[in-house]
Coordinates of C-alpha atoms in Angstrom, one line a residue:
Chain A
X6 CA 8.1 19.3 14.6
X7 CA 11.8 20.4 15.0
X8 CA 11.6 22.8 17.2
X9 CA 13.9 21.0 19.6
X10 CA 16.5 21.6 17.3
X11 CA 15.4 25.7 16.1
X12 CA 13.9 27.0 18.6
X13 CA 13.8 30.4 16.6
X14 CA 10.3 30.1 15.0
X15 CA 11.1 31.3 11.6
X16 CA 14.0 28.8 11.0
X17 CA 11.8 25.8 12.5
X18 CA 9.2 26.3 9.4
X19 CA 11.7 27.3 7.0
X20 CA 13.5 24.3 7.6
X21 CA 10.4 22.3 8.0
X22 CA 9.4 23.2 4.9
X23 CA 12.1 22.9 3.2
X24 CA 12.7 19.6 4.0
X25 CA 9.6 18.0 3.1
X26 CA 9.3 19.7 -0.4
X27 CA 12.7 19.1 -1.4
X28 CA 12.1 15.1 -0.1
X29 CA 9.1 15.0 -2.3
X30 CA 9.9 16.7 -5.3
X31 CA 14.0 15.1 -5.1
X32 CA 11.8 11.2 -5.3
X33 CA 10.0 12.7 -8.2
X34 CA 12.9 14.4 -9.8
X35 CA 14.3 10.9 -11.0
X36 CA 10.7 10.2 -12.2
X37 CA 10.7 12.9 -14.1
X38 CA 13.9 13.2 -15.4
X39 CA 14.0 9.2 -16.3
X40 CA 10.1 9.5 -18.0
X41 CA 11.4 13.0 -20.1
X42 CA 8.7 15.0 -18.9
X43 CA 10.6 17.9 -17.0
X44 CA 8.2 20.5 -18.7
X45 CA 5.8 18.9 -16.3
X46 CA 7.3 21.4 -14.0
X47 CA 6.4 24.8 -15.2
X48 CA 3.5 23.6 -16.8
X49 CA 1.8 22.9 -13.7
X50 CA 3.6 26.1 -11.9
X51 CA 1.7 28.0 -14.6
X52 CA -1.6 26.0 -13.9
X53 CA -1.2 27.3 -10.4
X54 CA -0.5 30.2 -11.4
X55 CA -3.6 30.5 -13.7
X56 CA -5.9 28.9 -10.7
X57 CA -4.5 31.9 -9.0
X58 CA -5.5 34.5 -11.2
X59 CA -9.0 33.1 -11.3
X60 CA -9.8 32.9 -7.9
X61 CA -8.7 36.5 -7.3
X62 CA -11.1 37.7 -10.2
X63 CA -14.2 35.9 -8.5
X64 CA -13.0 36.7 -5.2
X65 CA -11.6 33.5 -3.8
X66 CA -8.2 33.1 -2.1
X67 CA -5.3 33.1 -4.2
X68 CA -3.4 29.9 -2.7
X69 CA -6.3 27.7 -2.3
X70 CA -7.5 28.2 -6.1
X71 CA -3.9 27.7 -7.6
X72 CA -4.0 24.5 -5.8
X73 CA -7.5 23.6 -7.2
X74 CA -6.8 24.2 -10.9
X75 CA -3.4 22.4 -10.7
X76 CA -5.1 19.5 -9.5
X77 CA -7.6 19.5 -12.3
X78 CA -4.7 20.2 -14.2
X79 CA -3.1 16.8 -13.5
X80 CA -6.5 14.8 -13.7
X81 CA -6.9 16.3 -17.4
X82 CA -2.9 15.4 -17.7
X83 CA -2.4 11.7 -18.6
X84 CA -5.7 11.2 -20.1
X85 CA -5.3 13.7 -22.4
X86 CA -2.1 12.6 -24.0
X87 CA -3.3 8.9 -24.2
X88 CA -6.5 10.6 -26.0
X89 CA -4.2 12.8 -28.7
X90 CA -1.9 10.1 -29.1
X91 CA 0.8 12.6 -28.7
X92 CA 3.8 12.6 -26.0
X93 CA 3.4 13.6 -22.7
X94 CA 5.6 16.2 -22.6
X95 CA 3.6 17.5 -26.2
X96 CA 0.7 18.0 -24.1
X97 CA 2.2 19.5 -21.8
X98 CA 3.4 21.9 -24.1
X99 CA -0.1 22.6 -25.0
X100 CA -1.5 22.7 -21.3
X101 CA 1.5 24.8 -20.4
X102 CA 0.2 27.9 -23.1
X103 CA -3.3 27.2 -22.2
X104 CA -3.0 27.6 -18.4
X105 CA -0.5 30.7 -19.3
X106 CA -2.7 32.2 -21.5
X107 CA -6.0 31.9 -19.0
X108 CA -3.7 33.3 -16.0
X109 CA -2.6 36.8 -18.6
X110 CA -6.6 36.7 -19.4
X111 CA -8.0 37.1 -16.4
X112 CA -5.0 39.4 -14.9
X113 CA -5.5 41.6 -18.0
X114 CA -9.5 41.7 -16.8
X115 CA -8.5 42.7 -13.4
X116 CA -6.5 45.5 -14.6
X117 CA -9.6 46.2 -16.5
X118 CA -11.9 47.1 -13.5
X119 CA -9.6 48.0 -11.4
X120 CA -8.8 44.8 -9.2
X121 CA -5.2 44.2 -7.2
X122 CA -3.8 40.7 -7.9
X123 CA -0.4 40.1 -6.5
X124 CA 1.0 37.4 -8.3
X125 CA 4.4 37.4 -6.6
X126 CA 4.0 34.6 -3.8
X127 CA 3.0 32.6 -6.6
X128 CA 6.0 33.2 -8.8
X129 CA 8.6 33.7 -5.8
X130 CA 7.4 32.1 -3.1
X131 CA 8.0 33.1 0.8
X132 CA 9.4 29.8 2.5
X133 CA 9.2 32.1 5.8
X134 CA 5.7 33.6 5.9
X135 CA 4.2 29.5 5.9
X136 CA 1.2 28.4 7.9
X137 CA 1.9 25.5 10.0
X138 CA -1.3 23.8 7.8
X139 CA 0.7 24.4 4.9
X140 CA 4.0 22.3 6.6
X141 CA 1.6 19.8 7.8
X142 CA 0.1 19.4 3.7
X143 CA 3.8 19.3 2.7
X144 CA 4.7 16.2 5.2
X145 CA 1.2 14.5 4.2
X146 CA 2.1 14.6 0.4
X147 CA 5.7 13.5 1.2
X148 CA 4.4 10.5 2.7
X149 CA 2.2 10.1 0.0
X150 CA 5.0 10.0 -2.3
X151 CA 6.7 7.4 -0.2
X152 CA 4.2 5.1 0.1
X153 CA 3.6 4.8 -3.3
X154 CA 7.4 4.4 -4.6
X155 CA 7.3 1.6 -1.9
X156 CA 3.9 -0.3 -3.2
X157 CA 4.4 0.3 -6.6
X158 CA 8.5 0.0 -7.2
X159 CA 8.4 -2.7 -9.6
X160 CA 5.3 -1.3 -11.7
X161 CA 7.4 2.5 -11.3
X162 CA 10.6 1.3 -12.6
X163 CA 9.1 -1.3 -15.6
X164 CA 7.1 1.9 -16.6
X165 CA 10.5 4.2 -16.8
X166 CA 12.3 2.1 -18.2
X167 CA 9.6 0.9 -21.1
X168 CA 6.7 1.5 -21.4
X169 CA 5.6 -1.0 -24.0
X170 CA 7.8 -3.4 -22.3
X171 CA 5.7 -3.1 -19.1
X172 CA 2.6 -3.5 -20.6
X173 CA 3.8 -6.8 -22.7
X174 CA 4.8 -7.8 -19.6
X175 CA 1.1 -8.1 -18.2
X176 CA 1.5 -4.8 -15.5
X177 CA -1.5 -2.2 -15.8
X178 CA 0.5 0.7 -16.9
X179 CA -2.2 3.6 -17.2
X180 CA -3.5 3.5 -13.5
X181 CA 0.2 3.5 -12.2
X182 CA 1.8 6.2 -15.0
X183 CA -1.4 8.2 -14.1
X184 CA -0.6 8.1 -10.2
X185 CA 3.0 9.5 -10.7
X186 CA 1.8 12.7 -12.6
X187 CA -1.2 13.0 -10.2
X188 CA 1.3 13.0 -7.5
X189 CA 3.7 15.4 -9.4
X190 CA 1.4 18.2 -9.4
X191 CA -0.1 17.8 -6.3
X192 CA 3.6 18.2 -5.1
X193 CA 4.2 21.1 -7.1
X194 CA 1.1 23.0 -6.2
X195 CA 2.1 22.6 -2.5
X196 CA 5.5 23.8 -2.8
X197 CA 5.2 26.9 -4.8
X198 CA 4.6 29.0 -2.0
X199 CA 7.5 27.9 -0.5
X200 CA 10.1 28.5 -3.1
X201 CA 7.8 30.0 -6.1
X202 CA 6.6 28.2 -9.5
X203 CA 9.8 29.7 -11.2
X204 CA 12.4 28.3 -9.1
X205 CA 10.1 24.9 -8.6
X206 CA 11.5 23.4 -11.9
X207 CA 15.2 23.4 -9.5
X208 CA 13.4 20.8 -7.2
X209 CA 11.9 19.2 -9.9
X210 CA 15.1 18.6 -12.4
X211 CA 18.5 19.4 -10.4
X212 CA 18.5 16.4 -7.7
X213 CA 17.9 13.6 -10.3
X214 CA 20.7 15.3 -12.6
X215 CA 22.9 15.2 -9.8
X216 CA 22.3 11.7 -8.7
X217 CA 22.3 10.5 -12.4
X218 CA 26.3 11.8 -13.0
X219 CA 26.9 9.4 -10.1
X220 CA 24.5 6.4 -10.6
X221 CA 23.8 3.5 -12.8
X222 CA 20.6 2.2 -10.8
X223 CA 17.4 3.5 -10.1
X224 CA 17.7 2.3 -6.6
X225 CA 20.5 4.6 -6.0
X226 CA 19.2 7.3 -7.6
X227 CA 16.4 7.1 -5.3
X228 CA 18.6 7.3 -2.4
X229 CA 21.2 9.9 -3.6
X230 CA 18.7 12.2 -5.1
X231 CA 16.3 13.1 -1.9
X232 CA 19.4 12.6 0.2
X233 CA 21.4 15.8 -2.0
X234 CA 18.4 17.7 -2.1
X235 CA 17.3 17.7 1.5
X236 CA 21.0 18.6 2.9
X237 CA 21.1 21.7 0.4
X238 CA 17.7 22.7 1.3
X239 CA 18.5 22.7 4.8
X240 CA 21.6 24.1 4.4
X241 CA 19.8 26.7 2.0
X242 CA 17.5 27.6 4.2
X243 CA 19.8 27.7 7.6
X244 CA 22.1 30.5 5.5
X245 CA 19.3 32.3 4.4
X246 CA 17.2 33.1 7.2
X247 CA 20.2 33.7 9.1
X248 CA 21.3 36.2 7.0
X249 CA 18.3 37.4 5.7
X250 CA 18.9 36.8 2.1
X251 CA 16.0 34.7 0.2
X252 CA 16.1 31.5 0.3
X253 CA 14.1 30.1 -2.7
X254 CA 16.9 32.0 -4.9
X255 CA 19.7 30.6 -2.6
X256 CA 18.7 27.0 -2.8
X257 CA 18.5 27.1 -6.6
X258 CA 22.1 29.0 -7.3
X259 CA 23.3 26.3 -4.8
X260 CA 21.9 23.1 -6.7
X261 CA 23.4 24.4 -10.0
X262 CA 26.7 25.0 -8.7
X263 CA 26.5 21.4 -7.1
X264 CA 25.3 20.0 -10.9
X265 CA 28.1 21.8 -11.7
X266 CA 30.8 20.2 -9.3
X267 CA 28.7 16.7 -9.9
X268 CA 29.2 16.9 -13.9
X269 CA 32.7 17.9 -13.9
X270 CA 33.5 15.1 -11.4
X271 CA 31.3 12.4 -12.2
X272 CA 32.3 8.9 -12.9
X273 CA 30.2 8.9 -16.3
X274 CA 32.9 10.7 -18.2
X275 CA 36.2 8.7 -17.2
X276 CA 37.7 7.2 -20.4
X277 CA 39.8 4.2 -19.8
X278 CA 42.3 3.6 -22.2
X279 CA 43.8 0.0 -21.9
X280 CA 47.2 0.3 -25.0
X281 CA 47.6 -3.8 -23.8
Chain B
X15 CA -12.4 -30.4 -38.3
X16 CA -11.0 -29.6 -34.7
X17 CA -13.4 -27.7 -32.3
X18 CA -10.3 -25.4 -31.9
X19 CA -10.3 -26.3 -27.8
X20 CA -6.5 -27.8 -28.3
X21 CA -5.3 -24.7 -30.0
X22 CA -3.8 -22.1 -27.6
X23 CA -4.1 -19.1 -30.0
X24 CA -7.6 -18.7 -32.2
X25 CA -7.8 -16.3 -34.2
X26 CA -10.8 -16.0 -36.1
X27 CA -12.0 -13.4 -38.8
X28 CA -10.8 -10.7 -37.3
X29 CA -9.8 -7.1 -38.5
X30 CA -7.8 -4.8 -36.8
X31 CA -7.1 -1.4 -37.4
X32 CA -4.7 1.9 -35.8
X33 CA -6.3 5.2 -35.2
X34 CA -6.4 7.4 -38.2
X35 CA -5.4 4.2 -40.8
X36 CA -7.4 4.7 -44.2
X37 CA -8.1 0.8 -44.1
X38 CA -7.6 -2.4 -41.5
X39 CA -4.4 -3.0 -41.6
X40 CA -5.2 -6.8 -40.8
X41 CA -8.4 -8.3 -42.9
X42 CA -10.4 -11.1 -41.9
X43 CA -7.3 -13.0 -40.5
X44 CA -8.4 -16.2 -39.1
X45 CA -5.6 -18.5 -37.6
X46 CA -5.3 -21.6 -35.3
X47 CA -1.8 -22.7 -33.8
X48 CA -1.5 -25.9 -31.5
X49 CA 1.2 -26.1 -28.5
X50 CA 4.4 -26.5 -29.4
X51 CA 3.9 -25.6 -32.9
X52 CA 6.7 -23.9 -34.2
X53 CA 5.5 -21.2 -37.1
X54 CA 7.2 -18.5 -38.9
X55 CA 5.6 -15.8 -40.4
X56 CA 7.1 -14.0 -43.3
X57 CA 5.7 -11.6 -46.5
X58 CA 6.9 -8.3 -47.5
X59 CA 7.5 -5.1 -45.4
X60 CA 3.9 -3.3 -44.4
X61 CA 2.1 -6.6 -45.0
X62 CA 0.8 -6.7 -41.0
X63 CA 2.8 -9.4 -39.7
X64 CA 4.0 -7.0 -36.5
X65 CA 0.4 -6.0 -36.5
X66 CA -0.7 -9.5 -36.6
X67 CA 2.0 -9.8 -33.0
X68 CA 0.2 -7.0 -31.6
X69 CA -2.9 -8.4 -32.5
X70 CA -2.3 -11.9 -30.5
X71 CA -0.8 -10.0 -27.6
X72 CA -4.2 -7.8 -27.7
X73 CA -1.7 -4.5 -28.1
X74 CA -4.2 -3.4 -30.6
X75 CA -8.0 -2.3 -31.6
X76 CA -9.7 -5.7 -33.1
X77 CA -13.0 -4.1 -34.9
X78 CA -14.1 -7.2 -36.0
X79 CA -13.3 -10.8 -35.0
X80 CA -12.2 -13.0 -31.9
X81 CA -8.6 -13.5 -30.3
X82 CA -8.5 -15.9 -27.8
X83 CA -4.6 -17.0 -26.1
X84 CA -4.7 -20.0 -24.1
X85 CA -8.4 -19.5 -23.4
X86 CA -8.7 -15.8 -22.5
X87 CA -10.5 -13.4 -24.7
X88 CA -7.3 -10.7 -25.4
X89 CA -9.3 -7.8 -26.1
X90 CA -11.6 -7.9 -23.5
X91 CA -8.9 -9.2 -20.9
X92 CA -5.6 -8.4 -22.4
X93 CA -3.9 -7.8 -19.4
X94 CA -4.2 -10.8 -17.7
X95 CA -3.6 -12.3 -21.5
X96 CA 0.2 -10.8 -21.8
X97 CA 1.2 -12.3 -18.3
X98 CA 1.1 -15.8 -20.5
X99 CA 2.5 -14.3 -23.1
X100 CA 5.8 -13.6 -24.5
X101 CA 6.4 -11.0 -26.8
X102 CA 9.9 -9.6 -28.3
X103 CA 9.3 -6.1 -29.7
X104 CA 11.3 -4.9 -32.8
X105 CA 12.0 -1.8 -32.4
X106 CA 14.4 -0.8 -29.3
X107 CA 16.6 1.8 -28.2
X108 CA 17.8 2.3 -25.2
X109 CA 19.7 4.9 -24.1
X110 CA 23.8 4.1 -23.0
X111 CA 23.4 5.3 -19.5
X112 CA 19.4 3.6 -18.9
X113 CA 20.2 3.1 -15.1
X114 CA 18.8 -0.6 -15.6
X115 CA 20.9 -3.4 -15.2
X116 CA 20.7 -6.6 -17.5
X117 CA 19.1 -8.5 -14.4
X118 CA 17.0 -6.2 -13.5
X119 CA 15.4 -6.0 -17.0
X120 CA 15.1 -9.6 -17.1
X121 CA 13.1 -9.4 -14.1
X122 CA 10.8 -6.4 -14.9
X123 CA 9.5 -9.6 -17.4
X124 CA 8.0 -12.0 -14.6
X125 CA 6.8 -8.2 -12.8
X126 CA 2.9 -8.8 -14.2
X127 CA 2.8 -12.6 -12.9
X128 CA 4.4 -11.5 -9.4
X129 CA 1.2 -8.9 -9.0
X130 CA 0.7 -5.9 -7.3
X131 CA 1.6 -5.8 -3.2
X132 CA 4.2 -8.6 -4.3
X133 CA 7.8 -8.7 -4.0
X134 CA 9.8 -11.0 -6.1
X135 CA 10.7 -14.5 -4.5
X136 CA 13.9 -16.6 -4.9
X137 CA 12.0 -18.7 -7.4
X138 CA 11.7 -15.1 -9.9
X139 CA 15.7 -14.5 -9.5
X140 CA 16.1 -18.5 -10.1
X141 CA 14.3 -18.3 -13.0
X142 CA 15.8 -14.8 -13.8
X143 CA 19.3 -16.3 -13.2
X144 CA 18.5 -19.3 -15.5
X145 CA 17.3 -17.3 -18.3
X146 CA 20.3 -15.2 -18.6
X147 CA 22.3 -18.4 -18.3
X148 CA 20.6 -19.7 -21.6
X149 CA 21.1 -16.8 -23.6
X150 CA 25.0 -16.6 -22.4
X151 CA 24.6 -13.1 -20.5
X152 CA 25.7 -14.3 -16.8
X153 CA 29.0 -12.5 -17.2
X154 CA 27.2 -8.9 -18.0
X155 CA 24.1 -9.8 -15.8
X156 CA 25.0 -6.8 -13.7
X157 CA 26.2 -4.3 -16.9
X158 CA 23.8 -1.2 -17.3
X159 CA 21.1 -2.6 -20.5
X160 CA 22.4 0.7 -22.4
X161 CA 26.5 -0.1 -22.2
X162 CA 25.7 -3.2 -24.4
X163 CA 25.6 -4.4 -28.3
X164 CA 22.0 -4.1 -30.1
X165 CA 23.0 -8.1 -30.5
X166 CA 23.3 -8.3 -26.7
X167 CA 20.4 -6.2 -26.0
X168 CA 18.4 -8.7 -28.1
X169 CA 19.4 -11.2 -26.3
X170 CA 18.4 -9.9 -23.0
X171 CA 14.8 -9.1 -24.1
X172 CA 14.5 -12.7 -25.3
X173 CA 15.8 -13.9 -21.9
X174 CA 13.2 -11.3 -20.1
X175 CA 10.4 -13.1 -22.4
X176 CA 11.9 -16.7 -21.6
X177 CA 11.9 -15.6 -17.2
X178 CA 8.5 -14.9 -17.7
X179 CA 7.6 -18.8 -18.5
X180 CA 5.3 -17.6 -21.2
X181 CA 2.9 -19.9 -22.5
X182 CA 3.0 -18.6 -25.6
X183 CA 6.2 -17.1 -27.6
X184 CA 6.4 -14.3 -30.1
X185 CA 9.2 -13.1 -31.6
X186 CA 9.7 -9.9 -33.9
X187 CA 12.6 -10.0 -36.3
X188 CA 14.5 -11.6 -33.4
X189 CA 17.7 -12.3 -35.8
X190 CA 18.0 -8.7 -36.8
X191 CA 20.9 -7.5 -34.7
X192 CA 22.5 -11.1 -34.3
X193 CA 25.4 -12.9 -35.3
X194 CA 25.5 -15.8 -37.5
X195 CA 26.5 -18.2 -34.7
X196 CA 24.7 -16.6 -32.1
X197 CA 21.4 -16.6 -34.9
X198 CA 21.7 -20.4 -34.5
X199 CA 22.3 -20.5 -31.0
X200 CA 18.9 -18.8 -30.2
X201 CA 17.2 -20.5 -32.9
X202 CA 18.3 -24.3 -31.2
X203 CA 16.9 -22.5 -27.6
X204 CA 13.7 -21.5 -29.6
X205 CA 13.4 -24.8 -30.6
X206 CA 13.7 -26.5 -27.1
X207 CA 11.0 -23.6 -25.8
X208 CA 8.7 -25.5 -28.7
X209 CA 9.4 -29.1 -28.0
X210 CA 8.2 -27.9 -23.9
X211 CA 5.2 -27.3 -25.6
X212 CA 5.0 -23.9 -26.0
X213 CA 4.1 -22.2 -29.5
X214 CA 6.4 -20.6 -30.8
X215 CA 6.0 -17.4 -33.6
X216 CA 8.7 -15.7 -35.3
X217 CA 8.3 -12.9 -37.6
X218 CA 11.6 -13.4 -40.0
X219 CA 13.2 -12.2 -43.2
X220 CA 16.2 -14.5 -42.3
X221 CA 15.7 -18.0 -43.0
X222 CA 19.2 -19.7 -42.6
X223 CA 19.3 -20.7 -39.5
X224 CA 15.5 -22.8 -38.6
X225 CA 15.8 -25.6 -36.6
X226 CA 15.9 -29.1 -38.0
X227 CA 11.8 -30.1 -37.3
X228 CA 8.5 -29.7 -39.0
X229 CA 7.3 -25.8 -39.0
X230 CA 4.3 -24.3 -40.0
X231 CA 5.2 -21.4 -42.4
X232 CA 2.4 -18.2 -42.6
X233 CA 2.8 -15.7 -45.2
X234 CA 1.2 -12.2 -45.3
X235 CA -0.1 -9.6 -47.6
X236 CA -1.6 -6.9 -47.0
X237 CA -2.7 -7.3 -44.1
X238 CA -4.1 -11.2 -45.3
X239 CA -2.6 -15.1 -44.7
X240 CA -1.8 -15.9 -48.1
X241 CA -0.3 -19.3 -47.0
X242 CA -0.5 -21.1 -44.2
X243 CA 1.2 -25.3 -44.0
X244 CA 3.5 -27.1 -42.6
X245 CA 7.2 -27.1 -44.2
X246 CA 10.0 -28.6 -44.0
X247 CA 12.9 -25.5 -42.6
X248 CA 15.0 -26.0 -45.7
X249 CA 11.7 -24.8 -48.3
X250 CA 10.5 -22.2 -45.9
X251 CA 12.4 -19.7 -47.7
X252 CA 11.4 -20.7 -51.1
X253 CA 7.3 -20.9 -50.3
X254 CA 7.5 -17.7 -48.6
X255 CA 9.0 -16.1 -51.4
X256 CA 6.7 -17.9 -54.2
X257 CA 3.5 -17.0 -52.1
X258 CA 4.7 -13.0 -52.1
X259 CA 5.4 -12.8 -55.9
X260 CA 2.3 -14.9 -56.4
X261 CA 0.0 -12.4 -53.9

């Protein structure tokens, strides 16, 4: 898709990639940050990771069963915590040991008989070694993601901002708060071979944080958020292919240092003191 | 006897329940209110008059009973139910940086009438734009919810519930975290909300400032109507106290 502008191979899909995870993930960052479910984010990394395991011990490729189970994994999600009557990020808590303990279980039983599972393109990721499928998933879900923040704006925004209130005001809150975590972990099941499940939870948090030290609506954050996150992806990705360093690992140590800048310059803290 | 076709809330035997309560926290509760009525409900704390809110706004389980709000059966269509009503939770907290304006909260409340695919017209930010006016927040319509007073925060909920042209009104402890002044302020805006017609129900422990007309006072204990008449504002007070001690 941008190979007009790198011609080099390797930095076209890096930065291809790159671009369309962190667009995604950035839009879902102020969801997540906004709704307090950030453990959303290595819970489903460790549901991929635990789809992973158990396709390698019945002989099924790795990538395509960590997607699998993290997709089950989010269809269980919001049901589940409307069932327990607990809060969302409670059961994730729960699914987060569960899908954890499954992925040890089954790695311990491949030890056992003598079975290879590499488990570090799940946990580190390889934004460089992508299929061009794999982009094209990554653009498909970004749309996806899109598309619904466009339809369903109002619903999205009465649902972060109240619950309760949304649903006294006459909106059907389950089918819309069940489409945001659907989309959350299909987002972070396609990115984790691109920068890894532990660095995902960057993606997932950082963007919204940085947007949120700078602004007081939703609308804005929606802007500033993807807008931050693609630019230091890009940028990310540019310095690290060019100089062979990893990029997953770059990207992340960039957005906290930006967090860092953004905190210690951010509006939110000014205190006006007015002596007349 | 009335065929209850003129009353825009029926309620009739019904028992509701939460998950895991050892018994119904509302018992065979059976209640009729007219348009334009204006009716307070008062009785102790834990005697089920939020319940008997959530109840009408089909928020909750009813395991035995009917509910019907202007027509519509809440528990089997409770959604389309709450886009007629109003309802002004209790309990709210919002945090100091919620990236919501005051506007934009008042309009989330017309957001179930507008529909899905819809975008808001000019007649949701007229109406938007004349509820704030009514509750006296047009110079902080474009503050962050979070930066203001619980008072003022009250306020705006009520104006979200009054932009939503409910058909039916309920309030919870909407006094709570106002002023004297501003207590009789809302209570006179309240009262013109009634004389359009549409019922009004506050659940109250503060009794000074009812507006100067006929209301019908319901009392609660555990989880029953203990009384239910018409009153004059100035002995609402007194017969809600008298029917507690008595219960």
């Amino acid at each position: 898709m941008l190979e007009f502008i790198f011609p080099n191979n390797v930095m076209c899909h890096a930065v291809e990639a790159m671009l369309f995870a962190s667009l995604g993930c950035a839009l879902l960052s102020v969801l997540i940050t906004q709704m307090n479910i950030s453990s959303i984010g290595f819970t489903m990394s460790h549901a991929a990771f635990a789809g992973g395991s158990v396709g390698a011990f019945f002989g099924y490729a790795v990538l395509p069963s960590a997607v699998l189970v993290s997709i089950l994994t989010a269809f269980l999600m919001g049901p589940l915590s409307d069932r327990t009557r607990m809060h969302t990020d409670t059961t994730l808590g729960v699914l987060f040991g569960t899908t954890m303990a499954v992925a040890i279980f089954f790695i311990a039983l491949m030890q056992g008989t003598g079975k290879g599972f590499d488990a570090s393109s799940l946990l580190y990721g390889n934004v460089i070694s992508l299929y061009r499928e794999e982009i094209y998933a990554l653009v498909i879900i970004s749309l996806l993601i899109v598309i619904f923040l466009s339809v369903f704006y109002k619903e999205i925004t009465a649902i972060v901002f109240h619950k309760r209130l949304a649903e006294i005001a006459g909106i059907r809150v389950k089918p819309v708060y069940y489409g945001i975590l659907f989309l959350i972990s299909v987002m972070v099941a396609l990115s984790i071979p691109i920068v890894g499940g532990l660095l995902l939870y960057v993606w997932l948090v950082t963007p919204a944080a940085i947007a949120y030290q700078f602004c007081n609506t939703m609308r804005n954050m929606f802007i500033m958020a993807p807008a931050v996150a693609v630019i230091m992806s890009i940028f990310g990705a540019l310095i690290g292919v060019q100089y062979s360093l990893p990029v997953g690992p770059l990207t992340a140590v960039l957005f906290s240092g930006m967090f860092v800048i953004a905190v210690a310059v951010s509006p939110k803290r000014k205190v006006v003191i007015h002596k007349h | 006897m009335t065929n209850g076709k003129d009353h825009v809330i029926r309620l009739s035997e019904v028992w509701t329940t939460y998950e895991g309560a050892d018994l119904p926290v509302i018992r065979d509760v059976s209640l009729q209110i007219k348009p334009g009525e204006f009716v307070v409900i008062g009785g102790p704390n834990g005697a089920g008059k939020t319940t008997l809110l959530e109840t009408i706004a089909g928020l909750l389980p009813v395991v035995n009973g009917t509910v019907h709000v202007c027509g519509l059966d809440v528990v089997k269509d409770g959604c389309c139910a709450r886009k007629k009503i109003g309802y002004v939770i209790q309990n709210f907290d919002f945090h100091p940086y919620t990236p919501f304006t005051v506007e934009e909260v008042v309009l989330m409340g017309r957001f179930g009438k507008i529909g899905w695919l819809k975008r808001h017209t000019s007649r949701d930010l007229e109406k938007v734009a004349s509820a704030i006016s009514q509750l006296g927040l047009t110079s902080m319509q474009k503050n962050q919810i979070g930066k203001l007073s619980g008072g003022q925060q009250q306020k705006v909920l009520i104006a979200q519930n009054l932009a939503k042209e409910p058909e039916i009104l309920l309030l919870d402890e909407p006094f709570s975290n106002l002023d004297m002044i501003t207590r009789e302020e809302v209570c006179n805006l309240l009262c013109k909300v009634a004389d359009a017609g549409i019922p009004v129900l506050i659940v109250s422990h503060a009794f000074d400032a009812l507006p100067d007309r006929d209301i019908r006072v319901v009392v609660m204990q555990h989880g029953e109507i203990t009384l239910n008449q018409m009153s004059h504002p100035s002995k609402v007070e007194e017969l809600v106290r008298s029917a507690s001690v008595a219960a």
